[in-house]
Amino acid sequence: MMAHTHETASKGNLVRWSKRYDAIFGHLLSGSEDRVIELAEIKTGATVLDLGCGPGSLTLKAKAHVGKTGKVFGIDAAPEMIELARKKAAEKGVEVGFQVSYAQELPFADATFDVVISRLVFHHLPGDLKRQALNEIQRVLKPGGRCLVVDFDLPSLPVVGGFLKHLLGSHAMPQTDVRNYAVLMKQADYQEVECDSTGRLLLAYAKGIKAQ
Ligand SMILES: C[S@@+](CC[C@H](N)C(=O)[O-])C[C@H]1O[C@@H](n2cnc3c(N)ncnc32)[C@H](O)[C@@H]1O
């Protein structure tokens, strides 16, 4: 089983093994990226935040979609992830604002972003942190802005689901439940909340809009 770092029960499960993560999951997850961008409806010129960006693959893909007139930022609580993401952006000659930060304490002004995306992060946020992160996302979104949370949707088959939970980190997986994220979004006053499979890998999503 891959170990995550439990910083404190209240801060989330950070992933500090950035190079290994990128080597293992970078290629695997690349097949879902265009679909995530499509679901988030990221357009040219948009300002986008990738929350819990890890090594920044999806963040860099988002930057390619917004173009020169758009702005993309990525935050992650693990400094090792941000260091690798910055290195990858520099190698590509791409300008993305990567910062070490917690999902529940975002270092951005109110109404900054058109879109916030977050892939495979919410199962790292225990208990009330999911609510806090959704409130923070709502704060930094512009009115009418979109929040897209993508996470594992593991098969209910005991053998397959059990194996994946073991492989991916059994402590965190019970906390992955996009249907519950959709409930939390509604409770946090997001509008037009929807929840479905992404049609890629074992990933599902919950999406909501900040009220105008
Ligand atoms: C499974 S990785 C996903 C990375 C990236 N989003 C992707 O799709 O490849 C989860 C990330 O969430 C980060 N994380 C965990 N708790 C966090 C928190 N409270 N705030 C910000 N990032 C956090 C971890 O450090 C890790 O990089």
PDB file of C-alpha atoms and ligand atoms in Angstrom:
ATOM      1  CA  MET A   1       0.000   0.000   0.000  1.00  0.00           C
ATOM      2  CA  MET A   2       1.237   3.506  -0.748  1.00  0.00           C
ATOM      3  CA  ALA A   3       1.672   5.581   2.354  1.00  0.00           C
ATOM      4  CA  HIS A   4       0.280   9.077   2.512  1.00  0.00           C
ATOM      5  CA  THR A   5       1.513  11.564   5.049  1.00  0.00           C
ATOM      6  CA  HIS A   6      -1.084  12.318   7.692  1.00  0.00           C
ATOM      7  CA  GLU A   7      -0.057  15.882   8.547  1.00  0.00           C
ATOM      8  CA  THR A   8      -2.674  16.286  11.185  1.00  0.00           C
ATOM      9  CA  ALA A   9      -6.193  15.009  11.273  1.00  0.00           C
ATOM     10  CA  SER A  10      -7.377  18.499  10.504  1.00  0.00           C
ATOM     11  CA  LYS A  11      -5.171  19.406   7.533  1.00  0.00           C
ATOM     12  CA  GLY A  12      -5.616  16.586   5.012  1.00  0.00           C
ATOM     13  CA  ASN A  13      -3.496  13.680   3.802  1.00  0.00           C
ATOM     14  CA  LEU A  14      -0.586  15.147   1.883  1.00  0.00           C
ATOM     15  CA  VAL A  15       1.308  13.222  -0.781  1.00  0.00           C
ATOM     16  CA  ARG A  16       4.996  14.011  -0.449  1.00  0.00           C
ATOM     17  CA  TRP A  17       6.353  11.348  -2.834  1.00  0.00           C
ATOM     18  CA  SER A  18       5.842  13.655  -5.818  1.00  0.00           C
ATOM     19  CA  LYS A  19       8.226  12.041  -8.328  1.00  0.00           C
ATOM     20  CA  ARG A  20       6.926   8.532  -7.674  1.00  0.00           C
ATOM     21  CA  TYR A  21       3.336   9.798  -7.831  1.00  0.00           C
ATOM     22  CA  ASP A  22       3.993  11.458 -11.168  1.00  0.00           C
ATOM     23  CA  ALA A  23       5.743   8.377 -12.555  1.00  0.00           C
ATOM     24  CA  ILE A  24       2.916   6.058 -11.518  1.00  0.00           C
ATOM     25  CA  PHE A  25      -0.205   8.177 -11.999  1.00  0.00           C
ATOM     26  CA  GLY A  26       0.922  10.781 -14.543  1.00  0.00           C
ATOM     27  CA  HIS A  27       0.475   8.520 -17.543  1.00  0.00           C
ATOM     28  CA  LEU A  28      -2.517   6.670 -16.085  1.00  0.00           C
ATOM     29  CA  LEU A  29      -4.471   9.860 -15.415  1.00  0.00           C
ATOM     30  CA  SER A  30      -3.528  11.640 -18.640  1.00  0.00           C
ATOM     31  CA  GLY A  31      -6.392   9.814 -20.392  1.00  0.00           C
ATOM     32  CA  SER A  32      -8.931  11.633 -18.195  1.00  0.00           C
ATOM     33  CA  GLU A  33      -7.617  15.169 -18.634  1.00  0.00           C
ATOM     34  CA  ASP A  34      -9.398  16.272 -21.796  1.00  0.00           C
ATOM     35  CA  ARG A  35     -12.648  14.973 -20.308  1.00  0.00           C
ATOM     36  CA  VAL A  36     -12.100  16.920 -17.061  1.00  0.00           C
ATOM     37  CA  ILE A  37     -11.414  20.100 -19.052  1.00  0.00           C
ATOM     38  CA  GLU A  38     -14.555  19.473 -21.116  1.00  0.00           C
ATOM     39  CA  LEU A  39     -16.736  18.884 -18.024  1.00  0.00           C
ATOM     40  CA  ALA A  40     -15.351  22.035 -16.397  1.00  0.00           C
ATOM     41  CA  GLU A  41     -16.112  23.979 -19.598  1.00  0.00           C
ATOM     42  CA  ILE A  42     -12.738  25.722 -19.509  1.00  0.00           C
ATOM     43  CA  LYS A  43     -12.653  28.379 -22.201  1.00  0.00           C
ATOM     44  CA  THR A  44     -10.013  30.582 -23.808  1.00  0.00           C
ATOM     45  CA  GLY A  45      -9.192  33.555 -21.568  1.00  0.00           C
ATOM     46  CA  ALA A  46     -10.598  31.972 -18.403  1.00  0.00           C
ATOM     47  CA  THR A  47      -9.000  32.223 -14.951  1.00  0.00           C
ATOM     48  CA  VAL A  48      -8.723  28.733 -13.479  1.00  0.00           C
ATOM     49  CA  LEU A  49      -7.608  27.210 -10.175  1.00  0.00           C
ATOM     50  CA  ASP A  50      -6.518  23.571  -9.880  1.00  0.00           C
ATOM     51  CA  LEU A  51      -7.013  22.786  -6.196  1.00  0.00           C
ATOM     52  CA  GLY A  52      -4.694  20.052  -4.870  1.00  0.00           C
ATOM     53  CA  CYS A  53      -2.822  20.139  -8.182  1.00  0.00           C
ATOM     54  CA  GLY A  54      -0.176  17.554  -7.258  1.00  0.00           C
ATOM     55  CA  PRO A  55       2.607  17.506  -9.892  1.00  0.00           C
ATOM     56  CA  GLY A  56       0.534  19.796 -12.106  1.00  0.00           C
ATOM     57  CA  SER A  57      -0.282  17.685 -15.183  1.00  0.00           C
ATOM     58  CA  LEU A  58      -3.940  18.715 -15.254  1.00  0.00           C
ATOM     59  CA  THR A  59      -2.992  22.307 -14.393  1.00  0.00           C
ATOM     60  CA  LEU A  60      -0.693  22.498 -17.420  1.00  0.00           C
ATOM     61  CA  LYS A  61      -3.412  21.014 -19.615  1.00  0.00           C
ATOM     62  CA  ALA A  62      -5.821  23.701 -18.341  1.00  0.00           C
ATOM     63  CA  LYS A  63      -3.253  26.368 -19.229  1.00  0.00           C
ATOM     64  CA  ALA A  64      -3.074  25.021 -22.786  1.00  0.00           C
ATOM     65  CA  HIS A  65      -6.870  25.475 -23.009  1.00  0.00           C
ATOM     66  CA  VAL A  66      -7.104  29.021 -21.625  1.00  0.00           C
ATOM     67  CA  GLY A  67      -4.262  30.224 -23.850  1.00  0.00           C
ATOM     68  CA  LYS A  68      -2.170  33.355 -23.439  1.00  0.00           C
ATOM     69  CA  THR A  69      -5.127  35.500 -22.410  1.00  0.00           C
ATOM     70  CA  GLY A  70      -6.112  33.152 -19.581  1.00  0.00           C
ATOM     71  CA  LYS A  71      -4.526  32.599 -16.182  1.00  0.00           C
ATOM     72  CA  VAL A  72      -4.068  29.311 -14.362  1.00  0.00           C
ATOM     73  CA  PHE A  73      -3.060  28.681 -10.759  1.00  0.00           C
ATOM     74  CA  GLY A  74      -2.377  25.431  -8.920  1.00  0.00           C
ATOM     75  CA  ILE A  75      -2.202  24.964  -5.165  1.00  0.00           C
ATOM     76  CA  ASP A  76      -1.150  21.935  -3.149  1.00  0.00           C
ATOM     77  CA  ALA A  77      -0.342  21.548   0.520  1.00  0.00           C
ATOM     78  CA  ALA A  78       2.728  19.396  -0.241  1.00  0.00           C
ATOM     79  CA  PRO A  79       5.795  21.537  -1.081  1.00  0.00           C
ATOM     80  CA  GLU A  80       7.324  18.561  -2.955  1.00  0.00           C
ATOM     81  CA  MET A  81       4.373  18.547  -5.363  1.00  0.00           C
ATOM     82  CA  ILE A  82       4.600  22.297  -5.992  1.00  0.00           C
ATOM     83  CA  GLU A  83       8.344  22.062  -6.574  1.00  0.00           C
ATOM     84  CA  LEU A  84       7.841  19.370  -9.237  1.00  0.00           C
ATOM     85  CA  ALA A  85       4.913  21.238 -10.832  1.00  0.00           C
ATOM     86  CA  ARG A  86       7.006  24.434 -11.076  1.00  0.00           C
ATOM     87  CA  LYS A  87       9.861  22.448 -12.646  1.00  0.00           C
ATOM     88  CA  LYS A  88       7.529  20.931 -15.261  1.00  0.00           C
ATOM     89  CA  ALA A  89       6.034  24.338 -16.097  1.00  0.00           C
ATOM     90  CA  ALA A  90       9.519  25.864 -16.448  1.00  0.00           C
ATOM     91  CA  GLU A  91      10.614  23.020 -18.752  1.00  0.00           C
ATOM     92  CA  LYS A  92       7.596  23.683 -20.972  1.00  0.00           C
ATOM     93  CA  GLY A  93       8.106  27.451 -20.790  1.00  0.00           C
ATOM     94  CA  VAL A  94       4.558  27.828 -19.486  1.00  0.00           C
ATOM     95  CA  GLU A  95       3.422  30.472 -17.003  1.00  0.00           C
ATOM     96  CA  VAL A  96       1.299  28.955 -14.227  1.00  0.00           C
ATOM     97  CA  GLY A  97       1.088  30.235 -10.649  1.00  0.00           C
ATOM     98  CA  PHE A  98       1.922  27.247  -8.438  1.00  0.00           C
ATOM     99  CA  GLN A  99       1.730  27.858  -4.685  1.00  0.00           C
ATOM    100  CA  VAL A 100       1.931  25.810  -1.503  1.00  0.00           C
ATOM    101  CA  SER A 101      -1.423  26.262   0.192  1.00  0.00           C
ATOM    102  CA  TYR A 102      -4.244  24.401   1.888  1.00  0.00           C
ATOM    103  CA  ALA A 103      -7.536  23.843   0.101  1.00  0.00           C
ATOM    104  CA  GLN A 104      -9.345  25.131   3.165  1.00  0.00           C
ATOM    105  CA  GLU A 105      -7.376  28.425   3.357  1.00  0.00           C
ATOM    106  CA  LEU A 106      -6.976  29.661  -0.210  1.00  0.00           C
ATOM    107  CA  PRO A 107      -4.595  32.605  -0.739  1.00  0.00           C
ATOM    108  CA  PHE A 108      -6.818  34.338  -3.296  1.00  0.00           C
ATOM    109  CA  ALA A 109      -9.205  37.266  -3.194  1.00  0.00           C
ATOM    110  CA  ASP A 110     -12.977  36.781  -3.404  1.00  0.00           C
ATOM    111  CA  ALA A 111     -14.420  36.267  -6.913  1.00  0.00           C
ATOM    112  CA  THR A 112     -11.073  35.583  -8.643  1.00  0.00           C
ATOM    113  CA  PHE A 113     -11.823  32.455 -10.723  1.00  0.00           C
ATOM    114  CA  ASP A 114     -14.136  31.427 -13.553  1.00  0.00           C
ATOM    115  CA  VAL A 115     -13.500  27.757 -12.832  1.00  0.00           C
ATOM    116  CA  VAL A 116     -12.081  25.677  -9.978  1.00  0.00           C
ATOM    117  CA  ILE A 117     -11.150  22.076 -10.745  1.00  0.00           C
ATOM    118  CA  SER A 118     -10.011  19.479  -8.233  1.00  0.00           C
ATOM    119  CA  ARG A 119      -9.122  15.908  -9.205  1.00  0.00           C
ATOM    120  CA  LEU A 120      -8.556  13.114  -6.669  1.00  0.00           C
ATOM    121  CA  VAL A 121      -8.169  15.523  -3.761  1.00  0.00           C
ATOM    122  CA  PHE A 122     -11.422  15.409  -1.804  1.00  0.00           C
ATOM    123  CA  HIS A 123     -10.825  11.867  -0.538  1.00  0.00           C
ATOM    124  CA  HIS A 124      -7.700  13.315   1.118  1.00  0.00           C
ATOM    125  CA  LEU A 125      -9.784  15.799   3.107  1.00  0.00           C
ATOM    126  CA  PRO A 126     -11.215  14.276   6.258  1.00  0.00           C
ATOM    127  CA  GLY A 127     -14.421  15.247   7.972  1.00  0.00           C
ATOM    128  CA  ASP A 128     -15.343  18.877   7.888  1.00  0.00           C
ATOM    129  CA  LEU A 129     -12.461  19.881   5.584  1.00  0.00           C
ATOM    130  CA  LYS A 130     -14.550  19.016   2.544  1.00  0.00           C
ATOM    131  CA  ARG A 131     -17.152  21.579   3.653  1.00  0.00           C
ATOM    132  CA  GLN A 132     -14.454  24.151   4.395  1.00  0.00           C
ATOM    133  CA  ALA A 133     -12.829  23.585   0.989  1.00  0.00           C
ATOM    134  CA  LEU A 134     -16.196  23.923  -0.789  1.00  0.00           C
ATOM    135  CA  ASN A 135     -16.842  27.179   1.083  1.00  0.00           C
ATOM    136  CA  GLU A 136     -13.397  28.482   0.123  1.00  0.00           C
ATOM    137  CA  ILE A 137     -13.918  27.489  -3.524  1.00  0.00           C
ATOM    138  CA  GLN A 138     -17.252  29.286  -3.469  1.00  0.00           C
ATOM    139  CA  ARG A 139     -15.595  32.403  -2.015  1.00  0.00           C
ATOM    140  CA  VAL A 140     -12.882  32.566  -4.711  1.00  0.00           C
ATOM    141  CA  LEU A 141     -15.268  31.811  -7.599  1.00  0.00           C
ATOM    142  CA  LYS A 142     -16.829  34.652  -9.540  1.00  0.00           C
ATOM    143  CA  PRO A 143     -20.638  34.685  -9.519  1.00  0.00           C
ATOM    144  CA  GLY A 144     -21.699  32.112 -12.127  1.00  0.00           C
ATOM    145  CA  GLY A 145     -18.300  30.374 -11.859  1.00  0.00           C
ATOM    146  CA  ARG A 146     -18.033  26.577 -11.901  1.00  0.00           C
ATOM    147  CA  CYS A 147     -16.633  24.092  -9.395  1.00  0.00           C
ATOM    148  CA  LEU A 148     -15.779  20.601 -10.674  1.00  0.00           C
ATOM    149  CA  VAL A 149     -14.683  17.966  -8.170  1.00  0.00           C
ATOM    150  CA  VAL A 150     -13.486  14.656  -9.668  1.00  0.00           C
ATOM    151  CA  ASP A 151     -12.776  11.622  -7.548  1.00  0.00           C
ATOM    152  CA  PHE A 152     -12.671   7.838  -7.559  1.00  0.00           C
ATOM    153  CA  ASP A 153     -15.897   5.921  -7.933  1.00  0.00           C
ATOM    154  CA  LEU A 154     -14.790   2.470  -6.856  1.00  0.00           C
ATOM    155  CA  PRO A 155     -16.696  -0.656  -7.893  1.00  0.00           C
ATOM    156  CA  SER A 156     -18.932  -2.125  -5.226  1.00  0.00           C
ATOM    157  CA  LEU A 157     -17.706  -5.630  -6.123  1.00  0.00           C
ATOM    158  CA  PRO A 158     -15.911  -6.679  -2.905  1.00  0.00           C
ATOM    159  CA  VAL A 159     -12.850  -8.248  -4.597  1.00  0.00           C
ATOM    160  CA  VAL A 160     -12.178  -5.503  -7.169  1.00  0.00           C
ATOM    161  CA  GLY A 161     -13.123  -2.659  -4.822  1.00  0.00           C
ATOM    162  CA  GLY A 162     -11.116  -4.190  -1.972  1.00  0.00           C
ATOM    163  CA  PHE A 163      -8.012  -4.584  -4.135  1.00  0.00           C
ATOM    164  CA  LEU A 164      -8.237  -0.985  -5.371  1.00  0.00           C
ATOM    165  CA  LYS A 165      -8.756   0.334  -1.858  1.00  0.00           C
ATOM    166  CA  HIS A 166      -5.635  -1.538  -0.755  1.00  0.00           C
ATOM    167  CA  LEU A 167      -3.623  -0.325  -3.758  1.00  0.00           C
ATOM    168  CA  LEU A 168      -4.698   3.280  -3.512  1.00  0.00           C
ATOM    169  CA  GLY A 169      -4.555   3.695   0.252  1.00  0.00           C
ATOM    170  CA  SER A 170      -7.275   2.134   2.336  1.00  0.00           C
ATOM    171  CA  HIS A 171      -7.369   4.940   4.914  1.00  0.00           C
ATOM    172  CA  ALA A 172      -8.463   7.480   2.362  1.00  0.00           C
ATOM    173  CA  MET A 173     -10.706   5.585  -0.009  1.00  0.00           C
ATOM    174  CA  PRO A 174     -13.736   5.222   2.264  1.00  0.00           C
ATOM    175  CA  GLN A 175     -13.885   9.015   2.103  1.00  0.00           C
ATOM    176  CA  THR A 176     -14.366   9.061  -1.675  1.00  0.00           C
ATOM    177  CA  ASP A 177     -18.051   9.568  -2.472  1.00  0.00           C
ATOM    178  CA  VAL A 178     -18.935  12.031  -5.213  1.00  0.00           C
ATOM    179  CA  ARG A 179     -22.638  11.665  -4.442  1.00  0.00           C
ATOM    180  CA  ASN A 180     -21.948  12.978  -0.970  1.00  0.00           C
ATOM    181  CA  TYR A 181     -19.845  15.811  -2.456  1.00  0.00           C
ATOM    182  CA  ALA A 182     -22.909  16.790  -4.489  1.00  0.00           C
ATOM    183  CA  VAL A 183     -24.984  16.858  -1.277  1.00  0.00           C
ATOM    184  CA  LEU A 184     -22.337  19.030   0.391  1.00  0.00           C
ATOM    185  CA  MET A 185     -22.343  21.356  -2.632  1.00  0.00           C
ATOM    186  CA  LYS A 186     -26.118  21.786  -2.385  1.00  0.00           C
ATOM    187  CA  GLN A 187     -25.820  22.458   1.350  1.00  0.00           C
ATOM    188  CA  ALA A 188     -23.148  25.079   0.572  1.00  0.00           C
ATOM    189  CA  ASP A 189     -25.625  26.767  -1.798  1.00  0.00           C
ATOM    190  CA  TYR A 190     -24.044  25.803  -5.117  1.00  0.00           C
ATOM    191  CA  GLN A 191     -26.575  25.895  -7.944  1.00  0.00           C
ATOM    192  CA  GLU A 192     -27.381  23.378 -10.712  1.00  0.00           C
ATOM    193  CA  VAL A 193     -25.476  20.661  -8.880  1.00  0.00           C
ATOM    194  CA  GLU A 194     -24.946  17.460 -10.865  1.00  0.00           C
ATOM    195  CA  CYS A 195     -23.084  14.241 -10.276  1.00  0.00           C
ATOM    196  CA  ASP A 196     -22.175  11.468 -12.752  1.00  0.00           C
ATOM    197  CA  SER A 197     -19.435   9.229 -14.069  1.00  0.00           C
ATOM    198  CA  THR A 198     -16.773  10.969 -16.146  1.00  0.00           C
ATOM    199  CA  GLY A 199     -16.719   7.936 -18.435  1.00  0.00           C
ATOM    200  CA  ARG A 200     -12.963   7.694 -17.827  1.00  0.00           C
ATOM    201  CA  LEU A 201     -11.122   5.193 -15.608  1.00  0.00           C
ATOM    202  CA  LEU A 202     -12.954   4.904 -12.292  1.00  0.00           C
ATOM    203  CA  LEU A 203     -13.600   8.611 -12.008  1.00  0.00           C
ATOM    204  CA  ALA A 204     -16.862  10.378 -11.246  1.00  0.00           C
ATOM    205  CA  TYR A 205     -17.595  14.035 -10.714  1.00  0.00           C
ATOM    206  CA  ALA A 206     -19.758  16.510  -8.824  1.00  0.00           C
ATOM    207  CA  LYS A 207     -20.253  19.929 -10.386  1.00  0.00           C
ATOM    208  CA  GLY A 208     -21.941  23.099  -9.185  1.00  0.00           C
ATOM    209  CA  ILE A 209     -22.219  26.787 -10.033  1.00  0.00           C
ATOM    210  CA  LYS A 210     -21.800  29.752  -7.696  1.00  0.00           C
ATOM    211  CA  ALA A 211     -25.010  31.755  -7.575  1.00  0.00           C
ATOM    212  CA  GLN A 212     -25.047  34.987  -9.631  1.00  0.00           C
TER     213      GLN A 212
HETATM  214  C1  LIG B   1      -4.045  12.010  -5.265  1.00  0.00           C
HETATM  215  S1  LIG B   1      -3.233  13.562  -5.330  1.00  0.00           S
HETATM  216  C2  LIG B   1      -4.021  14.327  -6.743  1.00  0.00           C
HETATM  217  C3  LIG B   1      -3.126  15.295  -7.427  1.00  0.00           C
HETATM  218  C4  LIG B   1      -3.682  15.900  -8.727  1.00  0.00           C
HETATM  219  N1  LIG B   1      -4.892  16.648  -8.473  1.00  0.00           N
HETATM  220  C5  LIG B   1      -3.928  14.843  -9.760  1.00  0.00           C
HETATM  221  O1  LIG B   1      -5.059  14.682 -10.206  1.00  0.00           O
HETATM  222  O2  LIG B   1      -2.952  14.152 -10.127  1.00  0.00           O
HETATM  223  C6  LIG B   1      -3.959  14.466  -3.985  1.00  0.00           C
HETATM  224  C7  LIG B   1      -3.247  15.763  -3.692  1.00  0.00           C
HETATM  225  O3  LIG B   1      -3.968  16.499  -2.710  1.00  0.00           O
HETATM  226  C8  LIG B   1      -3.014  17.140  -1.871  1.00  0.00           C
HETATM  227  N2  LIG B   1      -3.670  17.540  -0.614  1.00  0.00           N
HETATM  228  C9  LIG B   1      -4.031  16.765   0.421  1.00  0.00           C
HETATM  229  N3  LIG B   1      -4.624  17.500   1.382  1.00  0.00           N
HETATM  230  C10 LIG B   1      -4.633  18.776   0.936  1.00  0.00           C
HETATM  231  C11 LIG B   1      -5.108  20.014   1.470  1.00  0.00           C
HETATM  232  N4  LIG B   1      -5.705  20.062   2.662  1.00  0.00           N
HETATM  233  N5  LIG B   1      -4.957  21.121   0.726  1.00  0.00           N
HETATM  234  C12 LIG B   1      -4.355  21.085  -0.484  1.00  0.00           C
HETATM  235  N6  LIG B   1      -3.875  19.946  -1.035  1.00  0.00           N
HETATM  236  C13 LIG B   1      -4.014  18.807  -0.342  1.00  0.00           C
HETATM  237  C14 LIG B   1      -1.923  16.109  -1.717  1.00  0.00           C
HETATM  238  O4  LIG B   1      -0.712  16.655  -1.250  1.00  0.00           O
HETATM  239  C15 LIG B   1      -1.841  15.558  -3.139  1.00  0.00           C
HETATM  240  O5  LIG B   1      -0.905  16.239  -3.931  1.00  0.00           O
END
